[in-house]
Amino acid sequence: KMSAQFLVRDYQYFAEPVQVVKYKEGGKFELHHDGLGRAVTCLAYLNGVAGTWFPYAVLGEEDRKMTPRPDPNGHATTMGLSPGQNGIWMAGVEADPYLLCAAKQGHVVNIEPGDAIAF
């Protein structure tokens, strides 16, 4: 049983420090895996222009069969996967309309200015 004291005082030893990232126009973050010490990730879409793709998010049995494909250095890649077909795509207003039209139901969430997600 965890006490409030543990959560407030001692949790700092198990969690990553807080990070705040602001992307410049055209900026992006490459495919990565958040650390095991991360308690929560929150993404806020201030202008609703860009988006985020979670290529290995699991929506159903078909998605459970996906395994990350490593590149020659052993890093996970998105080779053979595409937004709207695999995982979940948080699509901003600049999203490719052709990809949006071809997207599978449930694989796209349209975002607007001020939207945020936490996971």
One Martini backbone bead per residue (centre of mass of N, CA, C, O) as a GRO file, in nm:
protein
  119
    1LYS     BB    1   0.094   0.039   0.026
    2MET     BB    2   0.066   0.366  -0.063
    3SER     BB    3   0.175   0.667   0.027
    4ALA     BB    4   0.170   1.002   0.003
    5GLN     BB    5   0.465   1.041   0.077
    6PHE     BB    6   0.582   0.869  -0.147
    7LEU     BB    7   0.460   1.019  -0.390
    8VAL     BB    8   0.587   1.302  -0.320
    9ARG     BB    9   0.889   1.238  -0.213
   10ASP     BB   10   1.001   0.943  -0.340
   11TYR     BB   11   0.935   0.937  -0.654
   12GLN     BB   12   1.184   1.097  -0.766
   13TYR     BB   13   1.371   0.828  -0.777
   14PHE     BB   14   1.182   0.689  -1.028
   15ALA     BB   15   1.171   0.947  -1.202
   16GLU     BB   16   1.171   1.158  -1.435
   17PRO     BB   17   1.225   1.447  -1.538
   18VAL     BB   18   1.096   1.721  -1.642
   19GLN     BB   19   0.966   1.792  -1.972
   20VAL     BB   20   1.005   2.061  -2.217
   21VAL     BB   21   0.872   2.092  -2.553
   22LYS     BB   22   0.943   2.296  -2.842
   23TYR     BB   23   0.844   2.329  -3.165
   24LYS     BB   24   0.943   2.413  -3.456
   25GLU     BB   25   0.904   2.472  -3.759
   26GLY     BB   26   0.930   2.141  -3.884
   27GLY     BB   27   0.951   1.985  -3.640
   28LYS     BB   28   1.083   1.673  -3.486
   29PHE     BB   29   1.040   1.342  -3.359
   30GLU     BB   30   1.172   1.059  -3.338
   31LEU     BB   31   1.163   0.747  -3.302
   32HIS     BB   32   1.057   0.627  -2.973
   33HIS     BB   33   1.110   0.539  -2.625
   34ASP     BB   34   0.993   0.568  -2.335
   35GLY     BB   35   1.076   0.556  -2.030
   36LEU     BB   36   1.022   0.372  -1.737
   37GLY     BB   37   1.014   0.651  -1.547
   38ARG     BB   38   0.750   0.738  -1.680
   39ALA     BB   39   0.442   0.840  -1.566
   40VAL     BB   40   0.381   1.077  -1.788
   41THR     BB   41   0.231   1.190  -2.095
   42CYS     BB   42   0.200   1.522  -2.245
   43LEU     BB   43   0.016   1.656  -2.522
   44ALA     BB   44   0.016   1.982  -2.669
   45TYR     BB   45  -0.194   2.158  -2.906
   46LEU     BB   46  -0.174   2.483  -2.974
   47ASN     BB   47  -0.245   2.491  -3.314
   48GLY     BB   48  -0.320   2.210  -3.476
   49VAL     BB   49  -0.113   2.135  -3.710
   50ALA     BB   50   0.013   1.907  -3.609
   51GLY     BB   51   0.132   1.576  -3.508
   52THR     BB   52   0.087   1.224  -3.405
   53TRP     BB   53   0.255   0.904  -3.423
   54PHE     BB   54   0.153   0.566  -3.316
   55PRO     BB   55   0.258   0.283  -3.469
   56TYR     BB   56   0.228   0.068  -3.196
   57ALA     BB   57  -0.055   0.090  -3.143
   58VAL     BB   58  -0.327  -0.086  -2.989
   59LEU     BB   59  -0.663  -0.180  -3.125
   60GLY     BB   60  -0.611  -0.490  -3.205
   61GLU     BB   61  -0.527  -0.797  -3.314
   62GLU     BB   62  -0.368  -0.699  -3.562
   63ASP     BB   63  -0.171  -0.515  -3.391
   64ARG     BB   64  -0.041  -0.744  -3.210
   65LYS     BB   65   0.142  -0.857  -3.456
   66MET     BB   66   0.317  -0.627  -3.427
   67THR     BB   67   0.663  -0.553  -3.486
   68PRO     BB   68   0.942  -0.412  -3.457
   69ARG     BB   69   1.158  -0.287  -3.705
   70PRO     BB   70   1.481  -0.318  -3.755
   71ASP     BB   71   1.761  -0.177  -3.811
   72PRO     BB   72   2.099  -0.221  -3.852
   73ASN     BB   73   2.118  -0.098  -3.535
   74GLY     BB   74   1.835  -0.199  -3.379
   75HIS     BB   75   1.622   0.008  -3.448
   76ALA     BB   76   1.324   0.118  -3.461
   77THR     BB   77   1.077   0.119  -3.718
   78THR     BB   78   0.834   0.219  -3.994
   79MET     BB   79   0.860   0.002  -4.184
   80GLY     BB   80   0.552  -0.061  -4.352
   81LEU     BB   81   0.420   0.185  -4.222
   82SER     BB   82   0.111   0.392  -4.168
   83PRO     BB   83  -0.076   0.646  -4.139
   84GLY     BB   84  -0.406   0.513  -4.072
   85GLN     BB   85  -0.314   0.190  -4.060
   86ASN     BB   86  -0.125   0.229  -3.807
   87GLY     BB   87  -0.223   0.279  -3.523
   88ILE     BB   88  -0.206   0.623  -3.409
   89TRP     BB   89  -0.336   0.934  -3.546
   90MET     BB   90  -0.263   1.268  -3.479
   91ALA     BB   91  -0.435   1.497  -3.674
   92GLY     BB   92  -0.379   1.777  -3.827
   93VAL     BB   93  -0.450   2.035  -4.054
   94GLU     BB   94  -0.181   1.929  -4.235
   95ALA     BB   95  -0.284   1.678  -4.327
   96ASP     BB   96  -0.297   1.432  -4.548
   97PRO     BB   97  -0.576   1.379  -4.739
   98TYR     BB   98  -0.508   1.093  -4.852
   99LEU     BB   99  -0.459   0.955  -4.580
  100LEU     BB  100  -0.736   1.020  -4.456
  101CYS     BB  101  -0.912   0.866  -4.670
  102ALA     BB  102  -0.746   0.579  -4.616
  103ALA     BB  103  -0.828   0.543  -4.340
  104LYS     BB  104  -0.893   0.369  -4.073
  105GLN     BB  105  -1.109   0.305  -3.850
  106GLY     BB  106  -0.972   0.452  -3.548
  107HIS     BB  107  -0.669   0.566  -3.654
  108VAL     BB  108  -0.801   0.863  -3.628
  109VAL     BB  109  -0.729   1.188  -3.476
  110ASN     BB  110  -0.856   1.494  -3.463
  111ILE     BB  111  -0.694   1.801  -3.420
  112GLU     BB  112  -0.695   2.096  -3.215
  113PRO     BB  113  -0.667   2.372  -3.075
  114GLY     BB  114  -0.590   2.272  -2.732
  115ASP     BB  115  -0.527   1.995  -2.745
  116ALA     BB  116  -0.492   1.689  -2.540
  117ILE     BB  117  -0.270   1.425  -2.423
  118ALA     BB  118  -0.262   1.128  -2.211
  119PHE     BB  119  -0.022   0.833  -2.110
   0.00000   0.00000   0.00000
